[in-house]
Amino acid sequence: MEPSDISKEIKRLVDLVRYYNECYFQKGISEISDYAYDQLLERLIQLEQAYPHLKRPDSPTEGIGERSVGVAVAHQIPMRSLAKTYLEAEIVQFVERVKKMVPDVVVDFICEPKIDGVALSLLYEQGHLVRVVTRGDGQKGDDITAHATQCLDLPQKIQSAPSASFEVRGEAFMPKAVFLALNSGRSAKGAPLWANPRNLTAGTLKALDLALVKDRQLAFYGYSFYDASYNCPTQEAALVLLGRMGFSIPSTYKVCDDVRAIMDYIHYWAQHKKDLPVDVDGIVVKVNNLHQQRMMGTTAKSPRWAIAYKYQPEMAHSILEKVSFQVGRTGAVTPVAHFRPIPLAGTMVRRASLHNADEIARRDLYLGDTIFIEKGGEIIPKVVGVDRTRRDKNSKPIVFVRACPACGTLLHRTPGGAAYYCPNTQHCLPQLKATLLHFAHRKAMDIHTLGPKTVDALFEVKLVQNAADLYTLRYEAASQLAGFQALSTQKLLANIQASKTKPFDHLLFALGIKHIGETVAKQLALHFRSMERLQRATQAELLALPNIGEKIVQSILDYFQDPYQQAILSGLQAAGLQFALPESSGILMPLDRAQNSMAYAPFEAGLCASKKFVISGTFQKFTRAELAQAIEQAGGRVLSALSSKVDYLIAGHKAGPSKLAKAMQWSIPILEENDLIKMIQ
Ligand code: IVH
């Protein structure tokens, strides 16, 4: 770029960032997503660093564009912000960097939720709260003591602190339930709705007319404690101390001793943050030992001992470069969109499912289109929309294939179904390979040395074509495979041998009968107890089972009537696999364990059993009575009044605001109808 272009670009970014700051801080409106805002700011910082002489004196990177409401107060210790990233790889780099800073020492980390609110500093003298100050530009902030006293329930007098004068820092925020209640009040009055809890928190703490914000119940989580005469040994100890002093703290924190545990925490909360009573926009990873923190120090902007991993918006856009067609285990052909790589929910993504032919037709997709991609709940990304206004006149529409891209067989479509299938179950390679991989899956026969590469190698030399062939595999032949050492061959054969003892329900699932997942396989195994009885089951008998519909029944009948599958079954039986449950045995149902024992994790082992529920509001799928009945059938109890002993509040439309507020106060998880249904299932 020419210097004049760079200068123009810097001006454009400065204007944009200033504009969004003004909307945000002065009008309480967010016109841009956090992610897009961060991208703008990041680009501006990069350009200013590369061309310092072009940096503008009015650049917003010099401090955030706040409006002053109170007297400016200098912070005794600067209130820095955190370095942040949207990429998991940068968390790994952070951990490595930290370890290098203090070699030969064990470094523990502490992960905390990054609360999406407003940072505050609370000053206590002689145990009394004397001042509440905003972060401001980091060096000095605004005294908002009067506002805080109105809208925040902060400990006013603390006797249990290590010394009389200290500072507590943390985040003020509006609990989701309070926000919802306020907005439902506004919608009843026909007033415009507030955009989000964070903006409303910022607006509330800076409101000119205090009387207007009296009903805005904000909350505060403390996360730092500063005392000139007392050092906490660790961040965890500081949080515990703050809790003991009467502050709410982010109780879902976790001490992690390696990067894997940090990632697990990040992934866990990506899924479950929606269950928390507060908006969480990321995870803060800090070095736990405060002495180590001091050794690492800070840069001008942020501490070296911490980083914020920010959850990305789960939607982004990119350019569609190509569509390929993948053949799955059941022969279903799935169109896959290939697009320019984009960061999404922590990883770079370049491919997303387009589901089926109908979806392509409905979206009316063309090559080169700008497409929107979503990654909900960390599953496979999917294309959720297209911006037709940006379509090039000369681009070509995407056409769904008519023949199998792997074996050339003409595709079939089940009447009324959306998917096209390749009917060549016996010879279509991707189907055969995927079927074998499914058979070896951990939850099926658990032959863990049989991964995609081994399956490719076995098919390459035609040593194996189906699951039964695995059990006739001999050492001499297997050891000839490319890349197979003696040890890996022995391991593979030992795993195959061991799989013979896998119980009947695992085998039933492993067979890969269409629509038979793990749960249905268990149910069928428990009911029929042997392959022979299942094979003999009539359509009526199968249909009589709970949760087994026509599609599943037809698939079971088709499977057992198919001579190709019959031959494989005979092979498996001859090899001595478990074709029946042992007499009078049950099946141990695996429990979905939550990854840790964090305060708000609602789906811990035990699920509904002996848990206490309160139901409030109206629901879409079920009546209150039906939900209550379902809970009781699953071993739970339904109470009418909320107390701190209640385990879950099931909140529907127009749930009682006082119930919601109490649940927040007692940290009782608030679940929606769908969460409850999942829990019961
Ligand atoms: S620690 C040196 N911990 O995130 C800064 N910050 O730029 C130490 N935030 O506005 C901050 N949750 O107020 C820390 N658990 C948490 C946090 C947290 C939210 C905010 C903080 C600041 C921003 C970081």
XYZ file of C-alpha atoms and ligand atoms in Angstrom:
705
model
C 0.000 0.000 0.000
C 1.086 3.555 -0.706
C 1.691 5.755 2.394
C -1.339 7.852 1.408
C -3.501 4.702 1.290
C -2.217 3.599 4.687
C -2.991 6.995 6.086
C -6.512 6.803 4.612
C -7.007 3.303 6.009
C -5.866 4.463 9.468
C -8.282 7.390 9.304
C -11.117 5.082 8.231
C -10.400 2.693 11.133
C -10.067 5.540 13.645
C -13.407 6.974 12.535
C -15.107 3.606 12.677
C -13.749 2.663 16.107
C -14.580 6.102 17.485
C -18.078 5.861 16.075
C -18.687 2.441 17.631
C -17.169 3.611 20.931
C -19.519 6.550 20.944
C -22.540 4.343 20.244
C -21.478 1.954 22.935
C -20.353 4.253 25.697
C -22.641 7.186 25.159
C -25.813 5.736 23.748
C -25.538 2.230 25.183
C -26.075 0.738 21.723
C -23.882 -1.904 20.153
C -24.096 -1.658 16.388
C -21.345 -4.158 15.711
C -20.488 -7.587 17.084
C -17.653 -7.762 19.625
C -15.725 -9.907 17.225
C -15.992 -7.472 14.326
C -15.105 -4.581 16.666
C -12.018 -6.418 17.935
C -10.950 -7.099 14.357
C -11.151 -3.391 13.494
C -9.236 -2.406 16.595
C -6.638 -5.092 16.021
C -6.056 -3.919 12.440
C -5.712 -0.329 13.618
C -3.182 -1.315 16.295
C -1.170 -3.301 13.737
C -1.044 -0.398 11.281
C -0.122 2.080 14.019
C 2.692 -0.187 15.176
C 4.004 -0.650 11.648
C 3.711 3.066 10.758
C 4.056 4.994 14.064
C 4.520 8.306 12.194
C 1.024 7.920 10.705
C -0.647 7.363 14.074
C -3.307 10.010 14.683
C -3.329 12.000 17.923
C -7.049 11.294 18.318
C -6.584 7.535 17.924
C -8.989 5.513 20.073
C -6.160 3.077 20.793
C -4.937 5.686 23.283
C -7.773 4.869 25.681
C -11.367 3.947 25.457
C -13.872 6.581 24.519
C -15.628 6.939 27.782
C -17.911 9.665 28.882
C -17.098 11.052 32.306
C -19.850 10.893 34.877
C -18.014 11.329 38.137
C -14.820 12.830 39.439
C -11.744 11.300 37.838
C -9.743 9.199 40.287
C -6.221 7.872 39.635
C -5.785 4.128 40.153
C -3.073 3.218 42.624
C -2.176 0.277 40.419
C -3.023 0.746 36.720
C -6.094 -1.226 35.634
C -4.696 -2.985 32.615
C -6.646 -5.036 30.182
C -5.903 -8.569 29.090
C -4.246 -9.779 25.919
C -6.916 -11.637 24.029
C -7.230 -14.205 21.338
C -9.902 -16.039 19.403
C -7.586 -18.915 18.518
C -6.874 -22.009 20.583
C -3.384 -22.243 19.110
C -2.523 -18.945 20.802
C -3.495 -20.395 24.175
C -0.998 -23.176 23.565
C 1.629 -20.565 22.673
C 0.757 -18.582 25.794
C 1.285 -21.637 28.000
C 4.626 -22.336 26.338
C 5.694 -18.711 26.685
C 4.803 -18.652 30.380
C 6.696 -21.871 31.053
C 9.786 -20.425 29.393
C 9.578 -17.333 31.609
C 10.023 -19.433 34.740
C 12.020 -22.473 33.645
C 12.390 -25.477 35.939
C 9.395 -24.477 38.012
C 5.957 -26.059 38.023
C 3.404 -23.571 36.731
C -0.274 -24.039 37.492
C -2.940 -22.060 35.706
C -6.342 -20.967 36.818
C -9.193 -20.636 34.359
C -12.068 -18.297 35.114
C -15.079 -17.256 33.116
C -14.603 -13.927 31.377
C -17.650 -12.051 32.470
C -19.093 -9.685 29.953
C -19.636 -6.613 32.053
C -17.858 -3.516 33.297
C -14.603 -3.645 35.274
C -14.737 -1.871 38.651
C -12.301 -1.111 41.427
C -13.692 -1.065 44.983
C -11.647 0.713 47.629
C -12.056 -0.226 51.287
C -10.658 1.796 54.167
C -10.900 0.646 57.760
C -13.015 -2.184 56.393
C -15.595 0.207 54.879
C -16.364 0.582 51.198
C -15.334 4.154 50.445
C -15.157 4.381 46.679
C -16.155 2.603 43.502
C -14.209 3.563 40.385
C -14.502 2.501 36.731
C -11.493 1.367 34.752
C -11.507 4.479 32.579
C -8.348 4.671 30.538
C -6.584 2.288 32.902
C -4.678 5.070 34.699
C -7.683 6.927 36.034
C -11.370 6.168 36.094
C -14.627 7.758 37.212
C -15.877 7.743 40.762
C -19.278 6.061 40.450
C -19.810 5.312 44.149
C -23.313 6.826 44.148
C -24.417 4.720 41.172
C -22.878 1.569 42.570
C -24.654 2.014 45.891
C -27.990 2.283 44.087
C -27.666 -0.598 41.668
C -25.143 -2.998 43.170
C -25.324 -5.057 46.305
C -21.679 -4.770 47.452
C -20.353 -5.676 50.909
C -20.270 -2.316 52.703
C -18.315 -3.323 55.770
C -15.867 -6.198 55.885
C -14.369 -7.468 59.077
C -12.810 -10.679 57.839
C -10.178 -9.048 55.574
C -6.487 -9.622 56.324
C -6.040 -5.866 56.889
C -8.238 -2.780 57.125
C -7.483 -1.135 53.766
C -7.488 -2.982 50.502
C -8.792 -2.925 46.954
C -11.061 -5.422 45.253
C -11.396 -5.552 41.489
C -13.973 -7.376 39.519
C -16.768 -7.151 37.038
C -20.188 -5.569 37.433
C -22.809 -7.181 35.246
C -26.494 -7.593 34.784
C -27.687 -11.160 35.354
C -29.433 -12.572 32.306
C -32.675 -13.045 34.226
C -32.777 -9.413 35.354
C -32.133 -8.321 31.794
C -34.917 -10.554 30.492
C -37.331 -9.306 33.142
C -36.502 -5.661 32.342
C -36.944 -6.240 28.649
C -40.208 -8.098 29.090
C -41.460 -5.091 31.105
C -40.413 -2.813 28.245
C -42.017 -4.984 25.623
C -45.293 -4.941 27.623
C -45.140 -1.140 27.519
C -44.237 -1.114 23.844
C -40.854 0.487 24.626
C -37.811 -0.413 22.495
C -35.824 -3.312 23.933
C -32.322 -3.040 25.379
C -29.657 -4.564 23.158
C -27.712 -6.690 25.641
C -26.907 -6.947 29.375
C -23.398 -5.530 29.044
C -24.413 -2.295 27.383
C -27.187 -1.876 29.882
C -24.703 -2.382 32.728
C -22.389 0.279 31.279
C -25.329 2.615 30.717
C -26.682 2.022 34.218
C -23.391 2.768 35.940
C -23.109 6.024 34.006
C -26.716 7.144 33.962
C -27.176 10.837 34.553
C -30.498 10.370 36.327
C -30.034 7.869 39.124
C -33.756 7.600 39.786
C -34.218 6.034 36.346
C -31.918 3.100 37.063
C -33.075 2.114 40.555
C -34.720 -1.080 39.276
C -31.622 -2.282 37.445
C -30.274 -4.901 39.783
C -26.639 -5.376 38.842
C -24.349 -7.989 40.326
C -20.602 -8.029 40.933
C -18.053 -10.841 40.799
C -14.716 -10.108 42.458
C -11.586 -11.537 40.824
C -8.622 -9.587 42.233
C -7.558 -8.596 45.727
C -4.828 -6.020 46.426
C -3.504 -5.305 49.891
C -0.230 -3.470 50.538
C 0.472 -5.533 53.644
C -0.779 -8.956 52.615
C -0.013 -11.174 49.627
C -2.269 -14.089 48.770
C -0.166 -17.052 47.635
C -2.350 -17.908 44.645
C -5.184 -16.508 42.562
C -7.311 -19.380 43.823
C -6.586 -18.337 47.420
C -7.525 -14.757 46.474
C -10.861 -15.959 45.104
C -11.513 -18.043 48.221
C -10.621 -15.050 50.402
C -12.964 -12.787 48.409
C -15.720 -15.356 48.832
C -15.106 -15.447 52.569
C -15.200 -11.663 52.710
C -18.725 -11.744 51.297
C -18.136 -11.194 47.575
C -19.645 -13.263 44.844
C -16.853 -14.842 42.844
C -16.764 -16.691 39.515
C -17.204 -20.011 41.312
C -16.822 -22.057 38.127
C -13.070 -21.387 38.148
C -10.708 -24.320 37.848
C -7.026 -24.817 38.523
C -5.408 -26.574 35.554
C -1.952 -28.071 35.526
C -1.514 -28.348 31.787
C -2.692 -27.032 28.455
C -4.957 -29.998 27.920
C -6.921 -29.262 31.084
C -7.181 -25.611 29.982
C -8.568 -26.669 26.603
C -11.023 -29.046 28.250
C -12.231 -26.168 30.383
C -12.548 -23.878 27.366
C -14.481 -26.535 25.423
C -16.678 -27.437 28.344
C -17.794 -23.860 28.873
C -18.232 -23.228 25.167
C -21.062 -25.727 25.457
C -22.384 -24.815 28.884
C -21.963 -21.062 29.189
C -25.552 -20.696 28.102
C -26.574 -22.315 31.412
C -24.768 -19.723 33.501
C -26.806 -16.871 34.971
C -24.401 -14.336 33.500
C -23.142 -13.587 29.997
C -19.689 -15.079 29.605
C -17.792 -14.045 26.495
C -14.637 -16.039 27.043
C -12.261 -17.660 29.471
C -9.449 -15.910 31.305
C -6.383 -18.103 31.783
C -4.072 -16.847 34.526
C -0.915 -18.121 36.167
C -2.208 -19.276 39.535
C 0.821 -18.516 41.679
C 0.851 -14.777 42.441
C 4.571 -14.754 43.139
C 5.156 -16.167 39.648
C 2.752 -13.533 38.285
C 4.878 -10.788 39.821
C 8.033 -12.324 38.355
C 6.488 -12.273 34.882
C 5.292 -8.696 35.175
C 3.313 -6.782 32.598
C 3.806 -5.076 29.276
C 2.505 -1.529 28.818
C -0.925 -2.867 27.973
C -1.468 -6.198 29.638
C 0.008 -8.677 32.100
C 2.275 -11.414 30.745
C 0.741 -13.939 33.122
C -2.749 -13.950 31.714
C -4.644 -14.177 28.472
C -8.305 -14.022 27.569
C -9.614 -16.614 25.167
C -12.696 -15.110 23.607
C -15.479 -17.270 22.278
C -16.125 -16.357 18.723
C -19.511 -15.565 17.446
C -20.632 -18.879 16.172
C -21.300 -17.448 12.743
C -18.924 -16.025 10.158
C -18.838 -15.556 6.401
C -16.536 -16.694 3.652
C -16.373 -17.320 -0.101
C -17.582 -20.636 -1.498
C -14.771 -22.110 -3.594
C -16.043 -25.581 -4.382
C -18.601 -28.222 -3.392
C -17.558 -31.854 -3.059
C -19.783 -34.877 -2.425
C -18.956 -37.337 0.346
C -20.306 -40.849 0.669
C -21.010 -41.882 4.246
C -21.333 -45.214 6.003
C -24.975 -45.655 5.081
C -24.383 -44.589 1.489
C -25.921 -41.159 2.043
C -24.235 -38.564 -0.153
C -23.506 -35.313 1.662
C -22.526 -32.168 -0.196
C -19.620 -30.400 1.483
C -18.868 -26.718 0.958
C -15.192 -25.761 0.662
C -14.533 -22.106 1.372
C -11.751 -19.677 2.180
C -10.496 -20.586 5.676
C -12.002 -18.516 8.504
C -11.590 -18.654 12.285
C -14.754 -19.939 13.903
C -15.269 -20.935 17.530
C -11.577 -21.418 18.157
C -10.346 -23.168 15.031
C -9.775 -22.393 11.386
C -12.562 -23.917 9.332
C -12.531 -24.449 5.612
C -15.317 -26.988 5.089
C -18.931 -27.224 6.149
C -21.789 -29.576 5.525
C -24.496 -28.551 3.086
C -26.727 -31.429 4.254
C -28.483 -32.597 1.098
C -29.701 -31.774 -2.386
C -32.801 -29.945 -1.131
C -30.633 -27.686 0.941
C -28.505 -26.782 -2.088
C -31.616 -26.084 -4.130
C -33.247 -24.098 -1.326
C -30.155 -21.983 -0.808
C -29.753 -21.561 -4.557
C -25.979 -21.708 -4.218
C -23.466 -20.529 -6.817
C -19.698 -20.908 -6.905
C -18.013 -17.797 -5.488
C -21.026 -16.929 -3.321
C -20.561 -15.234 0.036
C -21.870 -17.810 2.470
C -22.601 -17.701 6.199
C -21.218 -20.513 8.288
C -22.275 -21.485 11.762
C -20.656 -23.763 14.305
C -23.274 -24.438 16.914
C -22.134 -26.326 19.984
C -18.757 -27.227 18.482
C -20.274 -29.742 16.087
C -19.524 -29.869 12.371
C -19.879 -26.393 10.888
C -22.770 -25.842 8.531
C -23.699 -23.344 5.875
C -26.663 -21.371 7.145
C -27.116 -18.668 4.563
C -25.957 -16.948 1.411
C -25.654 -13.292 0.482
C -27.093 -13.230 -3.045
C -26.534 -9.505 -3.392
C -22.807 -10.119 -3.715
C -23.130 -12.771 -6.416
C -21.049 -12.400 -9.533
C -23.157 -12.328 -12.734
C -20.986 -14.957 -14.403
C -20.834 -17.491 -11.587
C -22.249 -20.985 -12.008
C -24.879 -22.736 -9.906
C -23.974 -25.792 -7.836
C -25.542 -28.958 -9.233
C -26.071 -32.038 -7.081
C -24.447 -35.184 -8.500
C -26.681 -37.898 -9.945
C -24.147 -40.753 -9.653
C -22.033 -41.852 -6.690
C -18.759 -39.877 -6.826
C -16.894 -42.955 -5.531
C -18.285 -45.895 -7.526
C -20.403 -44.285 -10.254
C -23.636 -46.068 -9.294
C -26.808 -44.049 -9.961
C -28.022 -42.519 -6.706
C -31.402 -43.399 -5.148
C -33.681 -41.272 -3.109
C -36.058 -42.784 -0.565
C -39.565 -41.475 -1.265
C -40.216 -38.480 0.945
C -36.597 -38.444 2.163
C -34.141 -35.629 1.559
C -30.957 -37.668 1.140
C -29.625 -39.374 -1.951
C -28.085 -42.795 -1.330
C -25.590 -44.881 -3.196
C -27.255 -48.327 -3.194
C -24.001 -50.160 -3.832
C -23.539 -51.266 -0.183
C -21.404 -54.261 -1.107
C -18.763 -52.628 -3.277
C -18.721 -48.872 -2.766
C -15.381 -48.308 -1.044
C -16.139 -45.297 1.200
C -19.221 -47.112 2.528
C -17.286 -50.291 3.236
C -14.447 -48.434 4.935
C -16.750 -46.288 7.046
C -18.751 -49.365 8.066
C -15.574 -51.063 9.241
C -14.439 -47.961 11.124
C -17.822 -47.779 12.819
C -17.517 -51.450 13.781
C -14.144 -50.732 15.405
C -15.359 -47.576 17.172
C -14.676 -47.198 20.892
C -18.372 -47.436 21.706
C -18.818 -50.431 19.403
C -16.171 -53.207 19.348
C -13.405 -50.908 20.547
C -10.630 -52.098 18.223
C -8.636 -48.935 18.761
C -5.674 -49.865 16.554
C -8.031 -50.052 13.577
C -7.972 -46.423 12.438
C -8.533 -44.911 8.970
C -4.947 -45.571 7.809
C -5.059 -49.256 8.755
C -8.472 -49.640 7.159
C -7.116 -48.053 3.949
C -4.153 -50.416 3.987
C -6.344 -53.489 4.563
C -8.659 -52.542 1.705
C -5.783 -51.653 -0.574
C -4.553 -55.256 -0.634
C -8.099 -56.646 -0.306
C -7.210 -58.426 2.933
C -10.429 -57.245 4.528
C -13.757 -56.292 2.939
C -16.051 -56.461 5.938
C -16.130 -56.955 9.706
C -16.171 -60.772 9.517
C -12.890 -60.742 7.550
C -11.162 -59.151 10.547
C -11.499 -62.375 12.489
C -9.813 -64.476 9.806
C -6.866 -62.114 9.539
C -3.541 -63.894 10.154
C -0.232 -62.510 11.374
C 1.715 -63.468 8.232
C -0.663 -61.599 5.937
C -1.193 -58.546 8.183
C 2.521 -58.037 8.787
C 3.013 -57.633 5.024
C 0.962 -54.415 5.031
C 2.805 -51.229 4.162
C 4.051 -49.525 7.322
C 3.174 -52.470 9.567
C 5.835 -53.388 12.103
C 5.725 -56.620 14.095
C 4.485 -54.809 17.167
C 1.663 -52.945 15.454
C 0.492 -56.146 13.776
C 0.476 -57.968 17.093
C -1.441 -55.143 18.717
C -4.021 -55.063 15.950
C -4.574 -58.808 16.139
C -4.744 -58.715 19.942
C -7.361 -55.932 19.800
C -9.411 -57.875 17.276
C -9.210 -60.955 19.476
C -10.235 -58.978 22.571
C -13.247 -57.525 20.761
C -14.812 -60.977 20.718
C -15.735 -60.494 24.363
C -17.592 -57.221 23.784
C -21.175 -57.642 24.961
C -24.065 -58.294 22.613
C -25.413 -54.715 22.745
C -22.038 -53.382 21.561
C -22.059 -55.836 18.678
C -25.586 -54.815 17.742
C -24.528 -51.186 17.602
C -21.296 -52.118 15.764
C -23.190 -53.767 12.905
C -24.125 -50.301 11.688
C -27.777 -51.060 10.993
C -29.297 -47.802 9.716
C -30.916 -45.725 12.500
C -29.682 -48.061 15.273
C -27.649 -45.915 17.596
C -26.114 -46.919 20.902
C -29.287 -46.440 22.921
C -31.605 -48.319 20.582
C -29.033 -51.129 20.367
C -29.043 -51.425 24.156
C -32.813 -51.378 24.255
C -33.086 -54.103 21.612
C -30.405 -56.219 23.278
C -32.144 -55.984 26.637
C -35.521 -56.848 25.157
C -34.593 -59.692 22.806
C -31.412 -60.829 24.588
C -30.091 -62.690 21.518
C -29.435 -62.098 17.833
C -31.558 -65.084 16.998
C -34.632 -63.707 18.803
C -34.116 -60.291 17.294
C -33.803 -61.815 13.823
C -37.094 -63.623 14.327
C -38.931 -60.528 15.645
C -41.954 -59.507 13.606
C -42.766 -56.004 12.503
C -45.593 -55.805 15.071
C -43.336 -56.994 17.902
C -40.723 -54.407 17.064
C -43.238 -51.611 16.662
C -44.651 -52.383 20.091
C -41.379 -51.297 21.733
C -41.224 -47.793 23.160
C -39.328 -45.218 21.061
C -39.023 -47.597 18.089
C -40.749 -46.176 15.040
C -41.429 -47.470 11.558
C -38.154 -46.257 10.109
C -36.094 -48.211 12.630
C -38.264 -51.307 12.271
C -37.992 -51.294 8.493
C -34.251 -50.909 8.727
C -33.951 -53.893 11.117
C -36.132 -56.073 8.888
C -34.189 -55.079 5.752
C -30.885 -55.749 7.446
C -31.669 -59.298 8.537
C -33.226 -60.175 5.170
C -30.207 -59.058 3.190
C -28.112 -62.122 2.109
C -24.944 -59.996 2.119
C -25.457 -59.023 5.760
C -26.485 -62.598 6.617
C -23.132 -63.840 5.323
C -21.256 -61.300 7.448
C -23.326 -62.239 10.501
C -22.510 -65.917 9.989
C -18.833 -65.049 9.816
C -19.045 -63.075 13.047
C -20.930 -65.859 14.789
C -18.422 -68.460 13.628
C -15.640 -66.256 15.025
C -17.270 -66.508 18.448
C -18.606 -62.965 18.979
C -21.262 -62.378 21.624
C -24.551 -63.114 19.904
C -26.538 -63.019 23.150
C -26.565 -61.413 26.562
C -25.475 -63.767 29.326
C -28.419 -65.250 31.260
C -30.056 -62.790 33.671
C -27.597 -59.981 33.070
C -28.506 -56.338 32.667
C -26.608 -53.661 30.782
C -24.610 -51.050 32.523
C -25.842 -47.771 31.064
C -22.951 -45.321 30.770
C -23.577 -42.055 32.545
C -22.640 -38.863 30.807
C -20.324 -37.340 33.310
C -19.816 -33.610 33.378
C -16.133 -32.853 32.998
C -15.780 -31.351 36.396
C -17.741 -30.398 39.416
C -18.384 -26.789 38.551
C -21.163 -25.012 40.289
C -23.496 -24.523 37.384
C -22.914 -27.701 35.408
C -26.460 -28.994 35.222
C -25.936 -32.340 33.567
C -23.862 -34.113 36.147
C -24.024 -37.820 36.768
C -27.288 -38.810 38.390
C -29.286 -36.501 36.138
C -32.845 -36.203 37.477
C -32.690 -38.884 40.144
C -33.500 -37.481 43.593
C -33.036 -33.916 42.342
C -35.481 -31.178 43.330
C -37.093 -29.069 40.621
C -39.304 -26.012 40.531
C -41.198 -25.245 37.323
C -42.208 -21.715 36.410
C -43.781 -20.149 33.320
C -45.396 -21.704 30.274
C -43.710 -24.017 27.786
C -43.840 -24.738 24.087
C -43.802 -28.498 23.891
C -45.363 -29.643 27.148
C -47.711 -28.412 29.823
C -46.363 -27.829 33.317
C -48.184 -30.964 34.510
C -46.558 -33.058 31.780
C -43.107 -31.766 32.652
C -43.743 -32.486 36.329
C -44.875 -35.996 35.511
C -41.797 -36.602 33.360
C -39.497 -35.384 36.153
C -41.171 -37.644 38.680
C -40.980 -40.629 36.364
C -37.260 -39.978 36.034
C -36.903 -40.079 39.808
C -36.901 -36.343 40.528
C -39.184 -34.300 42.799
C -41.177 -31.250 41.836
C -41.666 -28.555 44.467
C -43.809 -25.455 44.247
C -41.646 -23.027 46.218
C -38.071 -22.119 45.435
C -35.561 -22.468 48.251
C -31.792 -22.712 48.257
C -32.210 -26.520 48.493
C -33.756 -26.742 45.030
C -31.432 -28.194 42.380
C -32.942 -26.750 39.187
C -35.397 -24.100 38.140
C -37.150 -24.967 34.881
C -38.073 -21.604 33.441
C -40.463 -21.118 30.549
C -42.102 -18.116 28.945
C -43.045 -15.494 31.549
C -41.313 -17.388 34.370
C -41.806 -15.556 37.682
C -39.179 -12.773 37.921
C -38.816 -13.271 41.674
C -38.180 -16.991 41.146
C -35.574 -16.143 38.520
C -33.922 -13.595 40.770
C -33.839 -16.019 43.722
C -32.406 -18.776 41.543
C -29.661 -16.377 40.510
C -29.012 -15.414 44.090
C -28.656 -19.035 45.181
C -26.787 -20.052 42.018
C -29.494 -22.553 41.115
C -29.107 -23.533 37.448
C -31.965 -22.209 35.323
C -32.886 -24.680 32.615
C -35.109 -24.349 29.616
C -37.648 -26.927 28.495
C -35.243 -28.455 25.987
C -32.500 -28.811 28.603
C -34.913 -30.726 30.813
C -36.013 -32.974 27.970
C -32.371 -33.777 27.203
C -31.708 -34.438 30.854
C -34.612 -36.841 31.131
C -33.730 -38.624 27.928
S -8.457 -10.372 35.237
C -4.972 -7.137 34.141
N -10.525 -11.902 35.286
O -11.977 -8.580 31.022
C -6.404 -7.378 33.990
N -10.667 -9.919 33.992
O -9.404 -6.913 29.358
C -6.854 -8.437 34.931
N -12.845 -9.588 32.928
O -12.297 -5.429 31.442
C -8.231 -8.759 34.690
N -13.805 -11.388 33.682
O -12.692 -6.546 33.713
C -10.018 -10.766 34.801
N -12.300 -13.367 35.463
C -11.790 -12.231 34.989
C -12.537 -11.368 34.155
C -11.923 -10.216 33.678
C -13.966 -10.304 32.962
C -12.689 -8.320 32.182
C -11.894 -7.276 32.878
C -11.389 -6.429 31.738
C -11.381 -7.397 30.591
C -9.981 -7.772 30.206
